[in-house]
GROMACS .gro file of C-alpha atoms in nm:
model
  434
    1MET     CA    1   0.196   2.940  -5.930
    2ALA     CA    2   0.115   2.671  -5.637
    3ASN     CA    3   0.331   2.398  -5.596
    4SER     CA    4   0.213   2.099  -5.743
    5HIS     CA    5   0.453   1.833  -5.572
    6PRO     CA    6   0.456   1.762  -5.181
    7ASP     CA    7   0.745   1.841  -5.018
    8GLU     CA    8   0.830   1.870  -4.612
    9ALA     CA    9   0.655   2.245  -4.601
   10THR     CA   10   0.325   2.078  -4.729
   11PRO     CA   11   0.057   2.055  -4.576
   12LEU     CA   12  -0.078   1.727  -4.482
   13LEU     CA   13  -0.432   1.850  -4.548
   14GLU     CA   14  -0.500   2.067  -4.806
   15ASN     CA   15  -0.708   2.340  -4.591
   16GLY     CA   16  -0.481   2.235  -4.278
   17ASN     CA   17  -0.202   2.519  -4.349
   18GLY     CA   18   0.017   2.268  -4.122
   19VAL     CA   19  -0.158   2.326  -3.800
   20VAL     CA   20  -0.268   2.032  -3.574
   21VAL     CA   21  -0.587   2.139  -3.445
   22ARG     CA   22  -0.618   1.959  -3.096
   23LYS     CA   23  -0.980   1.860  -2.985
   24PRO     CA   24  -1.132   2.054  -2.728
   25PHE     CA   25  -1.118   1.851  -2.345
   26SER     CA   26  -1.464   1.781  -2.319
   27THR     CA   27  -1.470   1.621  -2.710
   28ARG     CA   28  -1.182   1.428  -2.576
   29VAL     CA   29  -1.355   1.311  -2.306
   30ALA     CA   30  -1.644   1.236  -2.472
   31ASP     CA   31  -1.408   0.981  -2.715
   32ILE     CA   32  -1.313   0.802  -2.427
   33PHE     CA   33  -1.671   0.734  -2.283
   34LYS     CA   34  -1.828   0.627  -2.647
   35GLY     CA   35  -1.580   0.311  -2.617
   36ASP     CA   36  -1.488   0.331  -2.972
   37GLY     CA   37  -1.265   0.067  -3.077
   38GLN     CA   38  -1.288  -0.071  -2.729
   39PRO     CA   39  -1.452  -0.411  -2.601
   40SER     CA   40  -1.829  -0.417  -2.580
   41SER     CA   41  -1.984  -0.437  -2.199
   42LEU     CA   42  -2.042  -0.844  -2.223
   43VAL     CA   43  -1.679  -0.900  -2.319
   44SER     CA   44  -1.603  -0.607  -2.050
   45PHE     CA   45  -1.757  -0.765  -1.739
   46LYS     CA   46  -1.737  -1.116  -1.865
   47PHE     CA   47  -1.358  -1.094  -1.829
   48PHE     CA   48  -1.395  -0.872  -1.485
   49PHE     CA   49  -1.597  -1.169  -1.322
   50PHE     CA   50  -1.420  -1.472  -1.514
   51GLY     CA   51  -1.087  -1.368  -1.568
   52SER     CA   52  -0.926  -1.537  -1.265
   53TRP     CA   53  -0.990  -1.814  -1.042
   54LEU     CA   54  -0.958  -1.611  -0.718
   55ASN     CA   55  -1.304  -1.507  -0.826
   56VAL     CA   56  -1.499  -1.777  -0.691
   57LEU     CA   57  -1.472  -1.635  -0.335
   58LEU     CA   58  -1.702  -1.397  -0.435
   59ILE     CA   59  -1.961  -1.616  -0.297
   60PHE     CA   60  -1.810  -1.499   0.067
   61VAL     CA   61  -1.922  -1.170   0.017
   62PRO     CA   62  -2.345  -1.223   0.065
   63LEU     CA   63  -2.190  -1.462   0.326
   64ALA     CA   64  -1.998  -1.212   0.513
   65GLY     CA   65  -2.342  -0.996   0.500
   66LEU     CA   66  -2.548  -1.271   0.656
   67ALA     CA   67  -2.303  -1.321   0.917
   68HIS     CA   68  -2.312  -0.959   1.039
   69TYR     CA   69  -2.710  -0.885   1.015
   70LEU     CA   70  -2.799  -1.247   1.164
   71ASP     CA   71  -2.517  -1.234   1.425
   72TRP     CA   72  -2.348  -1.529   1.370
   73ASP     CA   73  -2.039  -1.625   1.595
   74ALA     CA   74  -1.746  -1.407   1.601
   75ALA     CA   75  -1.523  -1.637   1.387
   76LEU     CA   76  -1.751  -1.663   1.150
   77ARG     CA   77  -1.816  -1.312   1.071
   78PHE     CA   78  -1.452  -1.264   1.069
   79ALA     CA   79  -1.367  -1.575   0.876
   80PHE     CA   80  -1.640  -1.452   0.633
   81SER     CA   81  -1.517  -1.093   0.598
   82PHE     CA   82  -1.167  -1.211   0.564
   83VAL     CA   83  -1.193  -1.402   0.271
   84ALA     CA   84  -1.465  -1.203   0.101
   85ILE     CA   85  -1.175  -0.887   0.119
   86MET     CA   86  -0.958  -1.133  -0.088
   87PRO     CA   87  -1.126  -1.115  -0.391
   88LEU     CA   88  -1.245  -0.785  -0.392
   89ALA     CA   89  -0.876  -0.644  -0.345
   90SER     CA   90  -0.788  -0.863  -0.681
   91LEU     CA   91  -1.092  -0.702  -0.849
   92LEU     CA   92  -1.004  -0.359  -0.733
   93GLY     CA   93  -0.652  -0.411  -0.923
   94THR     CA   94  -0.801  -0.537  -1.230
   95ALA     CA   95  -1.061  -0.263  -1.277
   96THR     CA   96  -0.774   0.031  -1.175
   97ASP     CA   97  -0.553  -0.152  -1.439
   98GLN     CA   98  -0.782  -0.143  -1.717
   99LEU     CA   99  -0.907   0.213  -1.651
  100SER     CA  100  -0.551   0.356  -1.621
  101LEU     CA  101  -0.462   0.201  -1.948
  102GLU     CA  102  -0.735   0.452  -2.129
  103LEU     CA  103  -0.606   0.738  -1.914
  104GLY     CA  104  -0.217   0.770  -2.001
  105GLN     CA  105   0.117   0.739  -1.797
  106THR     CA  106   0.038   1.072  -1.566
  107LEU     CA  107  -0.352   0.998  -1.476
  108SER     CA  108  -0.270   0.632  -1.482
  109GLY     CA  109  -0.018   0.684  -1.218
  110LEU     CA  110  -0.262   0.914  -1.008
  111LEU     CA  111  -0.525   0.661  -1.038
  112ASN     CA  112  -0.266   0.418  -0.943
  113ALA     CA  113  -0.115   0.616  -0.623
  114SER     CA  114  -0.559   0.683  -0.530
  115PHE     CA  115  -0.703   0.307  -0.586
  116GLY     CA  116  -0.348   0.068  -0.503
  117ASN     CA  117  -0.395   0.070  -0.184
  118ALA     CA  118  -0.758   0.084  -0.167
  119VAL     CA  119  -0.810  -0.162   0.077
  120GLU     CA  120  -0.554   0.006   0.327
  121ILE     CA  121  -0.758   0.265   0.345
  122ILE     CA  122  -1.080   0.168   0.325
  123VAL     CA  123  -1.027  -0.050   0.605
  124GLY     CA  124  -0.818   0.208   0.808
  125ILE     CA  125  -1.109   0.462   0.783
  126THR     CA  126  -1.333   0.190   0.900
  127ALA     CA  127  -1.180   0.119   1.191
  128LEU     CA  128  -1.089   0.508   1.242
  129MET     CA  129  -1.449   0.577   1.219
  130GLN     CA  130  -1.500   0.270   1.488
  131GLY     CA  131  -1.233   0.398   1.704
  132GLN     CA  132  -0.985   0.123   1.660
  133ILE     CA  133  -0.665   0.317   1.657
  134ARG     CA  134  -0.487   0.031   1.721
  135ILE     CA  135  -0.626  -0.166   1.428
  136VAL     CA  136  -0.506   0.151   1.205
  137GLN     CA  137  -0.156   0.133   1.360
  138THR     CA  138  -0.084  -0.235   1.298
  139SER     CA  139  -0.243  -0.250   0.955
  140LEU     CA  140  -0.095   0.024   0.809
  141LEU     CA  141   0.268  -0.104   0.957
  142GLY     CA  142   0.186  -0.468   0.869
  143SER     CA  143   0.113  -0.343   0.500
  144ILE     CA  144   0.447  -0.212   0.512
  145LEU     CA  145   0.594  -0.477   0.646
  146SER     CA  146   0.434  -0.694   0.446
  147ASN     CA  147   0.542  -0.604   0.154
  148LEU     CA  148   0.886  -0.533   0.239
  149LEU     CA  149   0.996  -0.826   0.401
  150LEU     CA  150   0.722  -1.142   0.295
  151VAL     CA  151   0.681  -1.026  -0.023
  152LEU     CA  152   1.016  -0.913  -0.144
  153GLY     CA  153   1.173  -1.207   0.069
  154CYS     CA  154   0.948  -1.453  -0.129
  155SER     CA  155   0.987  -1.235  -0.460
  156PHE     CA  156   1.399  -1.285  -0.378
  157LEU     CA  157   1.358  -1.655  -0.241
  158ALA     CA  158   1.140  -1.752  -0.587
  159GLY     CA  159   1.388  -1.578  -0.848
  160GLY     CA  160   1.724  -1.709  -0.622
  161LEU     CA  161   1.587  -2.066  -0.696
  162ARG     CA  162   1.551  -2.012  -1.049
  163TYR     CA  163   1.858  -1.793  -1.136
  164SER     CA  164   2.161  -1.799  -0.951
  165GLU     CA  165   2.168  -1.419  -0.974
  166SER     CA  166   1.906  -1.148  -1.046
  167ASN     CA  167   1.997  -0.785  -1.116
  168PHE     CA  168   1.761  -0.470  -1.133
  169GLN     CA  169   1.826  -0.088  -1.187
  170VAL     CA  170   1.981   0.013  -0.857
  171THR     CA  171   1.937   0.420  -0.908
  172ALA     CA  172   1.576   0.356  -0.891
  173ALA     CA  173   1.566   0.105  -0.638
  174GLN     CA  174   1.801   0.322  -0.402
  175ALA     CA  175   1.559   0.623  -0.504
  176SER     CA  176   1.259   0.433  -0.366
  177SER     CA  177   1.425   0.306  -0.071
  178SER     CA  178   1.583   0.641   0.045
  179LEU     CA  179   1.214   0.773   0.028
  180MET     CA  180   1.099   0.517   0.277
  181THR     CA  181   1.396   0.553   0.526
  182LEU     CA  182   1.284   0.946   0.539
  183THR     CA  183   0.872   0.803   0.584
  184CYS     CA  184   1.083   0.561   0.839
  185ILE     CA  185   1.259   0.830   1.022
  186THR     CA  186   0.927   1.079   1.022
  187LEU     CA  187   0.821   0.778   1.267
  188VAL     CA  188   1.082   0.762   1.488
  189ILE     CA  189   1.095   1.125   1.563
  190PRO     CA  190   0.707   1.150   1.758
  191ALA     CA  191   0.837   0.792   1.926
  192ALA     CA  192   1.172   0.996   2.013
  193TYR     CA  193   0.970   1.299   2.168
  194HIS     CA  194   0.699   1.082   2.342
  195SER     CA  195   0.967   0.906   2.498
  196SER     CA  196   1.183   1.220   2.592
  197LYS     CA  197   0.856   1.417   2.753
  198SER     CA  198   0.738   1.119   2.935
  199HIS     CA  199   1.075   1.054   3.125
  200GLY     CA  200   1.116   1.451   3.241
  201GLY     CA  201   1.246   1.620   2.905
  202GLY     CA  202   1.514   1.337   2.748
  203PHE     CA  203   1.850   1.259   2.799
  204GLY     CA  204   2.009   1.539   2.740
  205ASN     CA  205   2.128   1.681   3.063
  206SER     CA  206   2.169   1.359   3.198
  207THR     CA  207   2.460   1.226   3.379
  208ASP     CA  208   2.626   0.851   3.262
  209SER     CA  209   2.453   0.663   3.543
  210ALA     CA  210   2.135   0.850   3.481
  211TYR     CA  211   2.133   0.801   3.085
  212ALA     CA  212   2.172   0.440   3.173
  213HIS     CA  213   1.884   0.470   3.412
  214GLN     CA  214   1.626   0.612   3.123
  215SER     CA  215   1.775   0.391   2.864
  216ALA     CA  216   1.688   0.069   3.074
  217LYS     CA  217   1.338   0.264   3.107
  218PHE     CA  218   1.322   0.319   2.763
  219LEU     CA  219   1.341  -0.028   2.715
  220LEU     CA  220   1.096  -0.138   2.914
  221ASN     CA  221   0.857   0.091   2.811
  222SER     CA  222   0.896  -0.013   2.463
  223LEU     CA  223   0.837  -0.383   2.556
  224ASP     CA  224   0.455  -0.218   2.769
  225THR     CA  225   0.366  -0.026   2.479
  226VAL     CA  226   0.303  -0.383   2.307
  227VAL     CA  227   0.093  -0.507   2.552
  228ASP     CA  228  -0.080  -0.216   2.647
  229GLY     CA  229  -0.085  -0.004   2.314
  230THR     CA  230  -0.011   0.347   2.246
  231ASP     CA  231  -0.073   0.571   2.534
  232LEU     CA  232  -0.122   0.932   2.458
  233ASP     CA  233  -0.206   1.055   2.807
  234GLY     CA  234   0.009   1.323   2.961
  235PRO     CA  235   0.173   1.633   2.835
  236SER     CA  236   0.300   1.518   2.501
  237GLU     CA  237  -0.082   1.466   2.339
  238SER     CA  238  -0.062   1.824   2.247
  239GLY     CA  239   0.293   1.853   2.065
  240LEU     CA  240   0.231   1.465   1.883
  241ARG     CA  241  -0.077   1.600   1.733
  242ILE     CA  242   0.115   1.902   1.622
  243ILE     CA  243   0.440   1.693   1.514
  244SER     CA  244   0.171   1.449   1.357
  245ARG     CA  245  -0.053   1.673   1.148
  246GLY     CA  246   0.241   1.899   1.025
  247THR     CA  247   0.463   1.580   0.929
  248ALA     CA  248   0.133   1.401   0.725
  249ILE     CA  249   0.126   1.737   0.544
  250LEU     CA  250   0.510   1.757   0.444
  251LEU     CA  251   0.496   1.415   0.375
  252LEU     CA  252   0.203   1.446   0.126
  253ILE     CA  253   0.389   1.709  -0.068
  254VAL     CA  254   0.723   1.513  -0.098
  255TYR     CA  255   0.466   1.195  -0.196
  256ILE     CA  256   0.320   1.447  -0.501
  257ALA     CA  257   0.667   1.563  -0.614
  258TYR     CA  258   0.760   1.173  -0.583
  259LEU     CA  259   0.496   1.117  -0.838
  260TYR     CA  260   0.665   1.370  -1.088
  261PHE     CA  261   1.037   1.248  -1.009
  262GLN     CA  262   0.874   0.915  -1.104
  263LEU     CA  263   0.624   0.974  -1.409
  264LYS     CA  264   0.783   1.314  -1.563
  265SER     CA  265   1.127   1.465  -1.489
  266HIS     CA  266   1.302   1.087  -1.415
  267ALA     CA  267   1.101   0.861  -1.558
  268HIS     CA  268   1.377   0.736  -1.760
  269LEU     CA  269   1.532   0.571  -1.420
  270TYR     CA  270   1.213   0.301  -1.425
  271GLU     CA  271   1.199   0.280  -1.804
  272ALA     CA  272   1.385  -0.048  -1.746
  273ALA     CA  273   1.049  -0.214  -1.559
  274GLU     CA  274   0.872  -0.192  -1.883
  275SER     CA  275   1.154  -0.204  -2.185
  276ASP     CA  276   1.090  -0.586  -2.239
  277GLU     CA  277   0.746  -0.576  -2.157
  278GLU     CA  278   0.446  -0.604  -2.448
  279PRO     CA  279   0.203  -0.364  -2.538
  280GLU     CA  280  -0.105  -0.446  -2.295
  281HIS     CA  281  -0.439  -0.430  -2.469
  282ALA     CA  282  -0.772  -0.297  -2.253
  283ARG     CA  283  -0.997  -0.602  -2.182
  284MET     CA  284  -1.268  -0.350  -2.066
  285ASN     CA  285  -1.404  -0.025  -2.156
  286THR     CA  286  -1.347   0.302  -1.994
  287VAL     CA  287  -1.754   0.315  -1.900
  288SER     CA  288  -1.746  -0.083  -1.749
  289ALA     CA  289  -1.412  -0.006  -1.577
  290GLY     CA  290  -1.488   0.277  -1.400
  291ALA     CA  291  -1.863   0.126  -1.301
  292SER     CA  292  -1.700  -0.166  -1.161
  293LEU     CA  293  -1.414   0.048  -0.962
  294PHE     CA  294  -1.691   0.236  -0.817
  295GLY     CA  295  -1.932  -0.097  -0.726
  296VAL     CA  296  -1.623  -0.297  -0.567
  297THR     CA  297  -1.487  -0.012  -0.365
  298VAL     CA  298  -1.870   0.008  -0.229
  299MET     CA  299  -1.855  -0.349  -0.143
  300THR     CA  300  -1.500  -0.334  -0.012
  301ALA     CA  301  -1.591  -0.081   0.194
  302PHE     CA  302  -1.891  -0.312   0.362
  303CYS     CA  303  -1.687  -0.575   0.421
  304ALA     CA  304  -1.404  -0.425   0.580
  305ASP     CA  305  -1.683  -0.278   0.810
  306TRP     CA  306  -1.831  -0.657   0.888
  307LEU     CA  307  -1.468  -0.783   0.928
  308VAL     CA  308  -1.359  -0.445   1.186
  309ALA     CA  309  -1.660  -0.521   1.393
  310SER     CA  310  -1.604  -0.860   1.417
  311ILE     CA  311  -1.224  -0.802   1.535
  312GLU     CA  312  -1.253  -0.698   1.885
  313GLU     CA  313  -1.466  -1.015   1.961
  314THR     CA  314  -1.271  -1.238   1.781
  315ALA     CA  315  -0.969  -1.134   1.950
  316GLU     CA  316  -1.121  -1.177   2.285
  317ARG     CA  317  -1.299  -1.546   2.259
  318TYR     CA  318  -1.013  -1.708   2.128
  319SER     CA  319  -0.746  -1.513   2.261
  320ILE     CA  320  -0.560  -1.375   1.905
  321PRO     CA  321  -0.340  -1.082   2.027
  322LYS     CA  322  -0.566  -0.794   1.831
  323ALA     CA  323  -0.205  -0.637   1.736
  324PHE     CA  324  -0.148  -0.984   1.560
  325ILE     CA  325  -0.457  -0.939   1.372
  326GLY     CA  326  -0.430  -0.576   1.248
  327LEU     CA  327  -0.003  -0.660   1.207
  328ILE     CA  328   0.004  -0.971   1.020
  329LEU     CA  329  -0.369  -1.104   0.911
  330LEU     CA  330  -0.508  -0.785   0.723
  331PRO     CA  331  -0.224  -0.685   0.533
  332ILE     CA  332  -0.179  -1.101   0.390
  333VAL     CA  333  -0.554  -1.065   0.313
  334ALA     CA  334  -0.507  -0.666   0.158
  335ASN     CA  335  -0.201  -0.716  -0.039
  336ALA     CA  336  -0.290  -1.083  -0.184
  337ALA     CA  337  -0.304  -0.982  -0.561
  338GLU     CA  338  -0.022  -0.770  -0.527
  339HIS     CA  339   0.179  -1.054  -0.355
  340VAL     CA  340   0.089  -1.288  -0.629
  341THR     CA  341   0.221  -1.049  -0.910
  342ALA     CA  342   0.560  -0.957  -0.728
  343VAL     CA  343   0.659  -1.321  -0.681
  344TRP     CA  344   0.544  -1.404  -1.057
  345MET     CA  345   0.764  -1.142  -1.187
  346ALA     CA  346   1.050  -1.273  -0.981
  347LEU     CA  347   1.040  -1.603  -1.134
  348LYS     CA  348   1.052  -1.402  -1.482
  349ASN     CA  349   1.333  -1.280  -1.379
  350LYS     CA  350   1.185  -0.900  -1.399
  351MET     CA  351   1.322  -0.763  -1.070
  352GLU     CA  352   1.273  -0.421  -1.165
  353LEU     CA  353   0.895  -0.511  -1.149
  354THR     CA  354   0.883  -0.691  -0.862
  355ILE     CA  355   1.085  -0.386  -0.633
  356GLY     CA  356   0.868  -0.158  -0.785
  357ILE     CA  357   0.530  -0.327  -0.661
  358CYS     CA  358   0.685  -0.421  -0.306
  359VAL     CA  359   0.878  -0.081  -0.194
  360GLY     CA  360   0.639   0.140  -0.414
  361SER     CA  361   0.346   0.016  -0.228
  362SER     CA  362   0.480   0.070   0.067
  363ILE     CA  363   0.633   0.396   0.015
  364GLN     CA  364   0.281   0.460  -0.112
  365ILE     CA  365   0.098   0.324   0.218
  366ALA     CA  366   0.373   0.503   0.422
  367ALA     CA  367   0.399   0.823   0.240
  368PHE     CA  368   0.010   0.839   0.140
  369VAL     CA  369  -0.230   0.633   0.325
  370VAL     CA  370  -0.063   0.708   0.648
  371PRO     CA  371  -0.097   1.077   0.629
  372LEU     CA  372  -0.388   1.092   0.466
  373LEU     CA  373  -0.569   0.927   0.779
  374VAL     CA  374  -0.372   1.113   0.993
  375ILE     CA  375  -0.551   1.424   0.824
  376VAL     CA  376  -0.885   1.231   0.829
  377GLY     CA  377  -0.904   1.171   1.191
  378TRP     CA  378  -0.824   1.557   1.227
  379ILE     CA  379  -1.107   1.636   1.035
  380THR     CA  380  -1.338   1.398   1.219
  381ARG     CA  381  -1.196   1.473   1.567
  382HIS     CA  382  -1.031   1.101   1.578
  383ASP     CA  383  -0.722   1.147   1.792
  384LEU     CA  384  -0.497   0.967   1.517
  385THR     CA  385  -0.097   1.006   1.506
  386LEU     CA  386   0.205   0.938   1.367
  387PHE     CA  387   0.277   0.806   1.732
  388PHE     CA  388   0.338   0.431   1.705
  389ALA     CA  389   0.469   0.232   1.969
  390ASP     CA  390   0.789   0.240   2.044
  391PHE     CA  391   0.838  -0.162   1.961
  392GLU     CA  392   0.659  -0.117   1.637
  393THR     CA  393   0.897   0.147   1.568
  394ILE     CA  394   1.211  -0.011   1.625
  395VAL     CA  395   1.060  -0.297   1.393
  396LEU     CA  396   0.997  -0.078   1.120
  397PHE     CA  397   1.344   0.102   1.107
  398VAL     CA  398   1.530  -0.221   1.154
  399SER     CA  399   1.292  -0.374   0.855
  400VAL     CA  400   1.381  -0.098   0.629
  401LEU     CA  401   1.722  -0.052   0.744
  402LEU     CA  402   1.820  -0.427   0.627
  403VAL     CA  403   1.645  -0.389   0.291
  404ASN     CA  404   1.851  -0.096   0.206
  405PHE     CA  405   2.158  -0.311   0.252
  406LEU     CA  406   2.002  -0.593   0.030
  407ILE     CA  407   1.920  -0.369  -0.288
  408GLN     CA  408   2.221  -0.136  -0.260
  409ASP     CA  409   2.450  -0.357  -0.504
  410GLY     CA  410   2.146  -0.392  -0.762
  411LYS     CA  411   2.120  -0.825  -0.712
  412SER     CA  412   1.921  -1.059  -0.541
  413ASN     CA  413   1.949  -1.421  -0.443
  414TYR     CA  414   1.769  -1.651  -0.268
  415MET     CA  415   1.986  -1.619  -0.001
  416GLU     CA  416   1.898  -1.237   0.048
  417GLY     CA  417   1.534  -1.336   0.014
  418LEU     CA  418   1.569  -1.611   0.294
  419MET     CA  419   1.674  -1.353   0.519
  420LEU     CA  420   1.424  -1.101   0.494
  421VAL     CA  421   1.128  -1.371   0.497
  422MET     CA  422   1.265  -1.508   0.840
  423LEU     CA  423   1.293  -1.153   0.975
  424TYR     CA  424   0.911  -1.127   0.905
  425LEU     CA  425   0.876  -1.473   1.069
  426VAL     CA  426   1.047  -1.328   1.356
  427ILE     CA  427   0.817  -1.011   1.371
  428ALA     CA  428   0.498  -1.217   1.387
  429LEU     CA  429   0.654  -1.440   1.635
  430ALA     CA  430   0.684  -1.138   1.869
  431PHE     CA  431   0.358  -1.000   1.846
  432TRP     CA  432   0.178  -1.297   1.839
  433VAL     CA  433   0.338  -1.380   2.221
  434SER     CA  434   0.235  -1.023   2.275
   0.00000   0.00000   0.00000
């Protein structure tokens, strides 16, 4: 006789036999897009367009288009496109976050990896297609320096003014900074290779006096490259292409391993960043978030094209160094939303989130965006390599070195933030006078 009293072995459903029936993948995808239990499209788009005061600046999107197609003054074209990208960058982040809430942790991580630095990717590809190699390199390097020095420095400074000292999970921070150091070294190697080839095969067989002479020439070459830009002429050109393309593929493999490390195998190291966070509820349904992400990406591509097209004339007419535009101005616009979020988290004494935003974004650019653009240039026959100007390589190396020194103890204060900001201002001054 069947047991009338339920126990541990009793199935939850009469005909289930204790087996949980998993829905087919197509059915689960369809359930997501049906939007059951999700906000309506009207509520979703209302939140999307009216959820931030920064969206007022969307008026500059049509103005940028008019300025471009009616061939207004270069300064207006540059300024309108420059300002228009700020709200678009914020909306990209909003759409990505809302869409990721319905996709789970793994897909969410991949989505944020792809669209977290969408503006840098779009601006980079646009400049690459127009042959503006220096703008590509300086904007990417500027994004890394902006996150590591300016944003992290302002966050440490803001948090230090409210709290005498802030603590964060040091193991995860060191793992991230170590990967950042690795990517920095991969940019030093092409510069060292080019310098070695340019000066007769390197320093290995030099006498002491010859070594000193070569060192002096290396330093002078570093300063000259700031003005003249990256020079790929000479016997090192083919070698730089091979080194850069091979390194780009290897860096992408390392970045995929880093995603697995962060999201799966060692996810517990990063749990401190979310331990005190309240569960976030979706404000947009999946279809609306996906459509918004696509639409804003397209608009950002147009604005990036108009912006890059105006840089050359603006720099020449108003005597603004192109390196300064790429290294300082463009990254501030592209990362405006992330900058505000990182400082706000620091004011709440949530330094794990702040470091995750700043260092994590820098890793995305150095280990994902830069290699991606090298491969895109390879496919489209645009010679983008990992050989940055010697001066830029040195600047990146010392910046990563300083960040590693400051976060190795798991503590932060306003003095550390001040040091990071001061280094960023010194670098900005150096590129302004270039």
